[in-house]
Amino acid sequence: MKIILMFISLIVMPMSVNAVTLKEDVATTIMLRGYPCGGSSVTQVREKSDASGNRVITATCPNGLRYRINVSSNGRVTVRQID
Amino acid sequence: MLNIGLSLLLAILLLSGCVKYQEAITTPEESSVKPIVQSPARIQEPVTNKPTDSNAESPGRQSTEDSMAVEGGEEERGSAMDSRSHSQGFDTEKRRDEIEINELNLDELVERLKKTDAIGILTKLTIRSDVLDFKDIVDSYRERGQLEKHLAELKERFNGLLLKILALLERDPSLSKDIYLARESIWKSFVEAKS
């Protein structure tokens, strides 16, 4: 029974591998802007949007550093480290 | 009962996997970029037709070739011409392929980049920001009439940006390949003066 379930999980697993999660996306963005992150995924992701359409995402990298990612209404992305 | 059901499910999944795998093997021409895959075989063609290679590889044939010396000269000339025509054909095909690649629709590439699942939306926006920054730099140099002077520096910067994008598209090798093949067109689209 366990063996069958293992087989099924092995078959089903690759289907979900391709999708990029928000946590991976945030980590990639931080690293693309030249900041150290220490891994390919972040934790404690919080997202806020204001009335003018700007998005602010805060997240913690595996190395313990916290970052704020600003996405302006015209699509410009900036990353800043939070002290 | 449960065991039978599970084993049936497993069998169906395995069979569907096999069918998909077979389809992938039997239809390689569906991939969007063909020329580069075909080129190594074509490159070898002129080399194998060279008369000097055939002499070097087959010393046993020397005596028969000596007895056919008169004909051999003509044959050699013929094979040399063959190889020349082969290489010319290869060159024209290669040039045609390059033109096709250069004519890849840039808008289509942008659309594919927007739709790909290989990278997330934030990463796409970051790439877009980088590209817009690069475009701003090119435009500012153009306005000041210093574009020609800074062309090498800009090309280096462009190559870095391209490398970054290609590395990010690791999960979409087809798009990555097409962007790489269209790199010169992309570069020209930045640098050429807009009327």
mmCIF file of C-alpha atoms in Angstrom:
data_model
loop_
_atom_site.group_PDB
_atom_site.id
_atom_site.type_symbol
_atom_site.label_atom_id
_atom_site.label_comp_id
_atom_site.label_asym_id
_atom_site.label_seq_id
_atom_site.Cartn_x
_atom_site.Cartn_y
_atom_site.Cartn_z
ATOM 1 C CA MET A 1 0.000 0.000 0.000
ATOM 2 C CA LYS A 2 2.763 2.413 1.019
ATOM 3 C CA ILE A 3 4.727 1.519 -2.081
ATOM 4 C CA ILE A 4 1.744 2.323 -4.304
ATOM 5 C CA LEU A 5 1.273 5.695 -2.602
ATOM 6 C CA MET A 6 4.973 6.438 -3.030
ATOM 7 C CA PHE A 7 4.704 5.648 -6.737
ATOM 8 C CA ILE A 8 1.673 7.916 -7.107
ATOM 9 C CA SER A 9 3.428 10.768 -5.305
ATOM 10 C CA LEU A 10 6.469 10.313 -7.545
ATOM 11 C CA ILE A 11 4.244 10.627 -10.609
ATOM 12 C CA VAL A 12 2.186 13.544 -9.337
ATOM 13 C CA MET A 13 5.099 15.515 -7.807
ATOM 14 C CA PRO A 14 6.759 16.713 -11.060
ATOM 15 C CA MET A 15 3.470 18.323 -12.156
ATOM 16 C CA SER A 16 3.604 20.760 -9.234
ATOM 17 C CA VAL A 17 7.358 21.420 -9.479
ATOM 18 C CA ASN A 18 7.120 23.860 -12.418
ATOM 19 C CA ALA A 19 4.991 26.545 -10.773
ATOM 20 C CA VAL A 20 6.922 29.357 -9.090
ATOM 21 C CA THR A 21 5.609 30.272 -5.646
ATOM 22 C CA LEU A 22 5.381 33.854 -4.367
ATOM 23 C CA LYS A 23 8.098 33.066 -1.802
ATOM 24 C CA GLU A 24 10.498 31.909 -4.525
ATOM 25 C CA ASP A 25 9.524 34.878 -6.682
ATOM 26 C CA VAL A 26 10.297 37.332 -3.856
ATOM 27 C CA ALA A 27 13.658 35.644 -3.133
ATOM 28 C CA THR A 28 14.613 35.799 -6.831
ATOM 29 C CA THR A 29 13.670 39.486 -6.983
ATOM 30 C CA ILE A 30 15.797 40.305 -3.930
ATOM 31 C CA MET A 31 18.799 38.490 -5.397
ATOM 32 C CA LEU A 32 18.277 40.082 -8.825
ATOM 33 C CA ARG A 33 18.662 43.466 -7.193
ATOM 34 C CA GLY A 34 22.017 42.335 -5.786
ATOM 35 C CA TYR A 35 21.062 41.718 -2.169
ATOM 36 C CA PRO A 36 22.139 38.569 -0.313
ATOM 37 C CA CYS A 37 19.333 36.199 0.637
ATOM 38 C CA GLY A 38 20.959 32.869 1.446
ATOM 39 C CA GLY A 39 18.337 30.708 -0.235
ATOM 40 C CA SER A 40 15.797 30.445 -3.007
ATOM 41 C CA SER A 41 12.719 31.013 -0.841
ATOM 42 C CA VAL A 42 11.690 33.557 1.809
ATOM 43 C CA THR A 43 9.441 33.403 4.864
ATOM 44 C CA GLN A 44 7.051 35.800 6.667
ATOM 45 C CA VAL A 45 5.778 37.399 3.498
ATOM 46 C CA ARG A 46 3.431 40.345 4.068
ATOM 47 C CA GLU A 47 1.797 42.284 1.311
ATOM 48 C CA LYS A 48 0.098 45.687 1.334
ATOM 49 C CA SER A 49 -1.390 47.855 -1.383
ATOM 50 C CA ASP A 50 -2.226 51.522 -1.209
ATOM 51 C CA ALA A 51 -4.921 53.512 -2.971
ATOM 52 C CA SER A 52 -2.647 54.640 -5.799
ATOM 53 C CA GLY A 53 -1.821 51.038 -6.767
ATOM 54 C CA ASN A 54 1.621 50.741 -5.178
ATOM 55 C CA ARG A 55 2.408 47.361 -3.640
ATOM 56 C CA VAL A 56 4.727 46.840 -0.687
ATOM 57 C CA ILE A 57 5.963 43.350 0.155
ATOM 58 C CA THR A 58 8.049 42.582 3.200
ATOM 59 C CA ALA A 59 9.817 39.250 3.601
ATOM 60 C CA THR A 60 12.550 37.521 5.586
ATOM 61 C CA CYS A 61 15.364 35.685 3.840
ATOM 62 C CA PRO A 62 16.879 32.405 5.107
ATOM 63 C CA ASN A 63 19.959 34.404 6.206
ATOM 64 C CA GLY A 64 17.765 36.385 8.606
ATOM 65 C CA LEU A 65 17.780 39.682 6.666
ATOM 66 C CA ARG A 66 14.473 41.404 6.089
ATOM 67 C CA TYR A 67 13.618 43.259 2.891
ATOM 68 C CA ARG A 68 10.957 45.607 1.612
ATOM 69 C CA ILE A 69 10.015 45.318 -2.053
ATOM 70 C CA ASN A 70 8.159 48.241 -3.582
ATOM 71 C CA VAL A 71 6.248 47.720 -6.795
ATOM 72 C CA SER A 72 5.061 51.073 -8.092
ATOM 73 C CA SER A 73 1.837 51.494 -10.013
ATOM 74 C CA ASN A 74 3.806 51.768 -13.271
ATOM 75 C CA GLY A 75 5.539 48.423 -12.588
ATOM 76 C CA ARG A 76 8.950 49.608 -11.360
ATOM 77 C CA VAL A 77 10.467 47.321 -8.716
ATOM 78 C CA THR A 78 12.793 48.523 -5.966
ATOM 79 C CA VAL A 79 14.237 46.530 -3.060
ATOM 80 C CA ARG A 80 15.404 47.948 0.273
ATOM 81 C CA GLN A 81 16.837 46.213 3.303
ATOM 82 C CA ILE A 82 14.965 46.782 6.572
ATOM 83 C CA ASP A 83 17.157 47.403 9.633
ATOM 84 C CA MET B 1 -10.918 -3.677 -3.533
ATOM 85 C CA LEU B 2 -8.942 -0.545 -2.633
ATOM 86 C CA ASN B 3 -5.743 -2.235 -3.732
ATOM 87 C CA ILE B 4 -7.237 -3.109 -7.116
ATOM 88 C CA GLY B 5 -8.495 0.437 -7.573
ATOM 89 C CA LEU B 6 -5.124 1.933 -6.717
ATOM 90 C CA SER B 7 -3.246 -0.457 -8.966
ATOM 91 C CA LEU B 8 -5.643 0.383 -11.820
ATOM 92 C CA LEU B 9 -5.056 4.109 -11.244
ATOM 93 C CA LEU B 10 -1.329 3.523 -11.212
ATOM 94 C CA ALA B 11 -1.493 1.541 -14.445
ATOM 95 C CA ILE B 12 -3.487 4.329 -16.157
ATOM 96 C CA LEU B 13 -1.035 6.979 -14.982
ATOM 97 C CA LEU B 14 1.941 4.960 -16.145
ATOM 98 C CA LEU B 15 0.340 4.285 -19.534
ATOM 99 C CA SER B 16 -0.509 7.954 -20.072
ATOM 100 C CA GLY B 17 3.068 8.815 -19.140
ATOM 101 C CA CYS B 18 4.393 6.335 -21.713
ATOM 102 C CA VAL B 19 2.112 7.711 -24.437
ATOM 103 C CA LYS B 20 3.232 11.298 -23.728
ATOM 104 C CA TYR B 21 6.859 10.210 -23.727
ATOM 105 C CA GLN B 22 6.404 8.471 -27.087
ATOM 106 C CA GLU B 23 4.694 11.561 -28.552
ATOM 107 C CA ALA B 24 7.600 13.673 -27.384
ATOM 108 C CA ILE B 25 10.047 11.336 -29.099
ATOM 109 C CA THR B 26 8.152 10.979 -32.373
ATOM 110 C CA THR B 27 7.431 14.691 -32.909
ATOM 111 C CA PRO B 28 10.693 16.580 -32.490
ATOM 112 C CA GLU B 29 9.881 18.947 -35.373
ATOM 113 C CA GLU B 30 7.292 20.670 -33.219
ATOM 114 C CA SER B 31 10.000 22.537 -31.340
ATOM 115 C CA SER B 32 10.035 26.158 -32.374
ATOM 116 C CA VAL B 33 13.760 26.396 -33.190
ATOM 117 C CA LYS B 34 15.140 23.871 -35.662
ATOM 118 C CA PRO B 35 18.249 25.197 -37.377
ATOM 119 C CA ILE B 36 20.787 24.935 -34.575
ATOM 120 C CA VAL B 37 19.909 21.321 -33.859
ATOM 121 C CA GLN B 38 20.387 20.363 -37.488
ATOM 122 C CA SER B 39 23.579 22.285 -38.091
ATOM 123 C CA PRO B 40 26.199 19.903 -36.561
ATOM 124 C CA ALA B 41 25.241 17.125 -38.989
ATOM 125 C CA ARG B 42 25.411 19.577 -41.889
ATOM 126 C CA ILE B 43 28.763 20.880 -40.743
ATOM 127 C CA GLN B 44 30.202 17.379 -40.965
ATOM 128 C CA GLU B 45 29.046 16.850 -44.550
ATOM 129 C CA PRO B 46 31.712 18.872 -46.374
ATOM 130 C CA VAL B 47 34.446 17.407 -44.194
ATOM 131 C CA THR B 48 33.571 13.805 -45.127
ATOM 132 C CA ASN B 49 33.488 14.685 -48.806
ATOM 133 C CA LYS B 50 37.018 16.062 -48.834
ATOM 134 C CA PRO B 51 39.269 13.969 -51.091
ATOM 135 C CA THR B 52 42.297 14.282 -48.801
ATOM 136 C CA ASP B 53 40.391 12.681 -45.949
ATOM 137 C CA SER B 54 39.392 9.668 -48.022
ATOM 138 C CA ASN B 55 43.028 9.119 -49.026
ATOM 139 C CA ALA B 56 44.291 9.357 -45.502
ATOM 140 C CA GLU B 57 41.686 7.071 -44.048
ATOM 141 C CA SER B 58 41.918 4.215 -46.574
ATOM 142 C CA PRO B 59 45.462 3.121 -47.473
ATOM 143 C CA GLY B 60 44.054 -0.184 -48.780
ATOM 144 C CA ARG B 61 42.351 1.658 -51.576
ATOM 145 C CA GLN B 62 45.657 3.196 -52.744
ATOM 146 C CA SER B 63 46.415 0.544 -55.415
ATOM 147 C CA THR B 64 43.000 0.716 -57.022
ATOM 148 C CA GLU B 65 43.186 4.491 -56.985
ATOM 149 C CA ASP B 66 46.628 4.370 -58.634
ATOM 150 C CA SER B 67 45.299 2.185 -61.460
ATOM 151 C CA MET B 68 42.530 4.691 -62.021
ATOM 152 C CA ALA B 69 44.886 7.668 -61.962
ATOM 153 C CA VAL B 70 43.411 9.407 -65.007
ATOM 154 C CA GLU B 71 39.886 9.021 -63.825
ATOM 155 C CA GLY B 72 40.987 9.801 -60.289
ATOM 156 C CA GLY B 73 42.057 13.293 -61.220
ATOM 157 C CA GLU B 74 38.681 14.035 -62.635
ATOM 158 C CA GLU B 75 36.976 12.370 -59.707
ATOM 159 C CA GLU B 76 39.012 14.428 -57.287
ATOM 160 C CA ARG B 77 38.096 17.564 -59.152
ATOM 161 C CA GLY B 78 34.486 16.420 -59.148
ATOM 162 C CA SER B 79 34.508 15.626 -55.455
ATOM 163 C CA ALA B 80 36.238 18.934 -54.701
ATOM 164 C CA MET B 81 33.538 20.712 -56.666
ATOM 165 C CA ASP B 82 30.966 18.598 -54.851
ATOM 166 C CA SER B 83 32.383 19.602 -51.497
ATOM 167 C CA ARG B 84 32.526 23.243 -52.629
ATOM 168 C CA SER B 85 28.900 23.117 -53.744
ATOM 169 C CA HIS B 86 28.020 21.340 -50.505
ATOM 170 C CA SER B 87 29.750 24.038 -48.468
ATOM 171 C CA GLN B 88 28.103 26.755 -50.579
ATOM 172 C CA GLY B 89 24.745 25.098 -50.043
ATOM 173 C CA PHE B 90 25.511 24.868 -46.361
ATOM 174 C CA ASP B 91 26.506 28.537 -46.273
ATOM 175 C CA THR B 92 23.328 29.664 -48.006
ATOM 176 C CA GLU B 93 21.204 27.465 -45.753
ATOM 177 C CA LYS B 94 23.032 28.766 -42.707
ATOM 178 C CA ARG B 95 22.548 32.355 -43.894
ATOM 179 C CA ARG B 96 18.849 31.691 -44.516
ATOM 180 C CA ASP B 97 18.525 30.188 -41.032
ATOM 181 C CA GLU B 98 20.259 33.218 -39.539
ATOM 182 C CA ILE B 99 17.908 35.560 -41.383
ATOM 183 C CA GLU B 100 14.917 33.562 -40.130
ATOM 184 C CA ILE B 101 16.254 33.742 -36.600
ATOM 185 C CA ASN B 102 16.919 37.465 -36.902
ATOM 186 C CA GLU B 103 13.425 37.973 -38.189
ATOM 187 C CA LEU B 104 11.921 36.312 -35.125
ATOM 188 C CA ASN B 105 9.155 38.554 -34.033
ATOM 189 C CA LEU B 106 10.360 40.485 -30.991
ATOM 190 C CA ASP B 107 6.806 41.232 -29.905
ATOM 191 C CA GLU B 108 6.105 37.510 -29.913
ATOM 192 C CA LEU B 109 9.144 36.915 -27.700
ATOM 193 C CA VAL B 110 7.946 39.592 -25.283
ATOM 194 C CA GLU B 111 4.513 37.957 -25.184
ATOM 195 C CA ARG B 112 6.078 34.578 -24.497
ATOM 196 C CA LEU B 113 8.188 36.103 -21.744
ATOM 197 C CA LYS B 114 5.042 37.590 -20.212
ATOM 198 C CA LYS B 115 3.199 34.276 -20.345
ATOM 199 C CA THR B 116 5.925 31.875 -19.234
ATOM 200 C CA ASP B 117 5.503 30.041 -15.934
ATOM 201 C CA ALA B 118 9.245 29.655 -15.515
ATOM 202 C CA ILE B 119 9.504 32.933 -13.592
ATOM 203 C CA GLY B 120 7.164 34.732 -11.241
ATOM 204 C CA ILE B 121 5.392 38.036 -11.807
ATOM 205 C CA LEU B 122 7.746 40.009 -9.532
ATOM 206 C CA THR B 123 10.768 38.661 -11.372
ATOM 207 C CA LYS B 124 9.159 39.630 -14.682
ATOM 208 C CA LEU B 125 8.556 43.146 -13.404
ATOM 209 C CA THR B 126 12.179 43.337 -12.195
ATOM 210 C CA ILE B 127 13.430 42.290 -15.628
ATOM 211 C CA ARG B 128 11.114 44.872 -17.202
ATOM 212 C CA SER B 129 12.523 47.566 -14.888
ATOM 213 C CA ASP B 130 16.076 46.576 -15.856
ATOM 214 C CA VAL B 131 15.228 46.677 -19.560
ATOM 215 C CA LEU B 132 13.551 50.088 -19.212
ATOM 216 C CA ASP B 133 16.592 51.404 -17.299
ATOM 217 C CA PHE B 134 18.867 50.146 -20.070
ATOM 218 C CA LYS B 135 16.643 51.774 -22.699
ATOM 219 C CA ASP B 136 16.749 55.069 -20.769
ATOM 220 C CA ILE B 137 20.557 54.953 -20.746
ATOM 221 C CA VAL B 138 20.696 54.259 -24.494
ATOM 222 C CA ASP B 139 18.238 57.091 -25.178
ATOM 223 C CA SER B 140 20.166 59.570 -23.019
ATOM 224 C CA TYR B 141 23.416 58.736 -24.868
ATOM 225 C CA ARG B 142 21.594 59.126 -28.179
ATOM 226 C CA GLU B 143 20.195 62.524 -27.197
ATOM 227 C CA ARG B 144 23.689 63.724 -26.275
ATOM 228 C CA GLY B 145 25.120 62.311 -29.505
ATOM 229 C CA GLN B 146 27.454 59.971 -27.617
ATOM 230 C CA LEU B 147 25.910 56.655 -28.587
ATOM 231 C CA GLU B 148 28.731 55.591 -30.927
ATOM 232 C CA LYS B 149 31.310 56.429 -28.275
ATOM 233 C CA HIS B 150 29.666 54.284 -25.595
ATOM 234 C CA LEU B 151 28.566 51.425 -27.855
ATOM 235 C CA ALA B 152 31.058 48.884 -26.451
ATOM 236 C CA GLU B 153 30.111 49.688 -22.872
ATOM 237 C CA LEU B 154 26.405 49.431 -23.716
ATOM 238 C CA LYS B 155 26.914 46.100 -25.485
ATOM 239 C CA GLU B 156 28.625 44.730 -22.383
ATOM 240 C CA ARG B 157 25.757 45.899 -20.257
ATOM 241 C CA PHE B 158 23.258 44.408 -22.706
ATOM 242 C CA ASN B 159 25.078 41.067 -22.643
ATOM 243 C CA GLY B 160 24.954 41.047 -18.841
ATOM 244 C CA LEU B 161 21.236 41.732 -18.891
ATOM 245 C CA LEU B 162 20.668 39.039 -21.498
ATOM 246 C CA LEU B 163 22.694 36.527 -19.494
ATOM 247 C CA LYS B 164 20.628 37.329 -16.420
ATOM 248 C CA ILE B 165 17.377 36.720 -18.314
ATOM 249 C CA LEU B 166 18.648 33.488 -19.865
ATOM 250 C CA ALA B 167 19.716 32.203 -16.452
ATOM 251 C CA LEU B 168 16.283 32.988 -15.045
ATOM 252 C CA LEU B 169 14.589 31.107 -17.891
ATOM 253 C CA GLU B 170 16.227 27.835 -16.943
ATOM 254 C CA ARG B 171 12.807 26.171 -16.673
ATOM 255 C CA ASP B 172 11.736 27.342 -20.151
ATOM 256 C CA PRO B 173 14.642 26.236 -22.373
ATOM 257 C CA SER B 174 12.724 26.823 -25.605
ATOM 258 C CA LEU B 175 12.106 30.502 -24.852
ATOM 259 C CA SER B 176 15.631 30.882 -23.502
ATOM 260 C CA LYS B 177 17.030 29.494 -26.765
ATOM 261 C CA ASP B 178 14.834 31.746 -28.923
ATOM 262 C CA ILE B 179 15.849 34.841 -26.972
ATOM 263 C CA TYR B 180 19.503 33.852 -27.317
ATOM 264 C CA LEU B 181 19.095 33.378 -31.081
ATOM 265 C CA ALA B 182 17.354 36.727 -31.427
ATOM 266 C CA ARG B 183 19.965 38.572 -29.350
ATOM 267 C CA GLU B 184 21.342 40.565 -32.294
ATOM 268 C CA SER B 185 17.859 41.690 -33.332
ATOM 269 C CA ILE B 186 17.134 42.732 -29.762
ATOM 270 C CA TRP B 187 20.422 44.631 -29.580
ATOM 271 C CA LYS B 188 19.678 46.385 -32.873
ATOM 272 C CA SER B 189 16.186 47.305 -31.698
ATOM 273 C CA PHE B 190 17.790 49.187 -28.803
ATOM 274 C CA VAL B 191 20.601 50.857 -30.691
ATOM 275 C CA GLU B 192 19.134 51.681 -34.094
ATOM 276 C CA ALA B 193 17.788 55.186 -34.395
ATOM 277 C CA LYS B 194 14.041 55.458 -34.376
ATOM 278 C CA SER B 195 12.519 57.563 -37.097
#
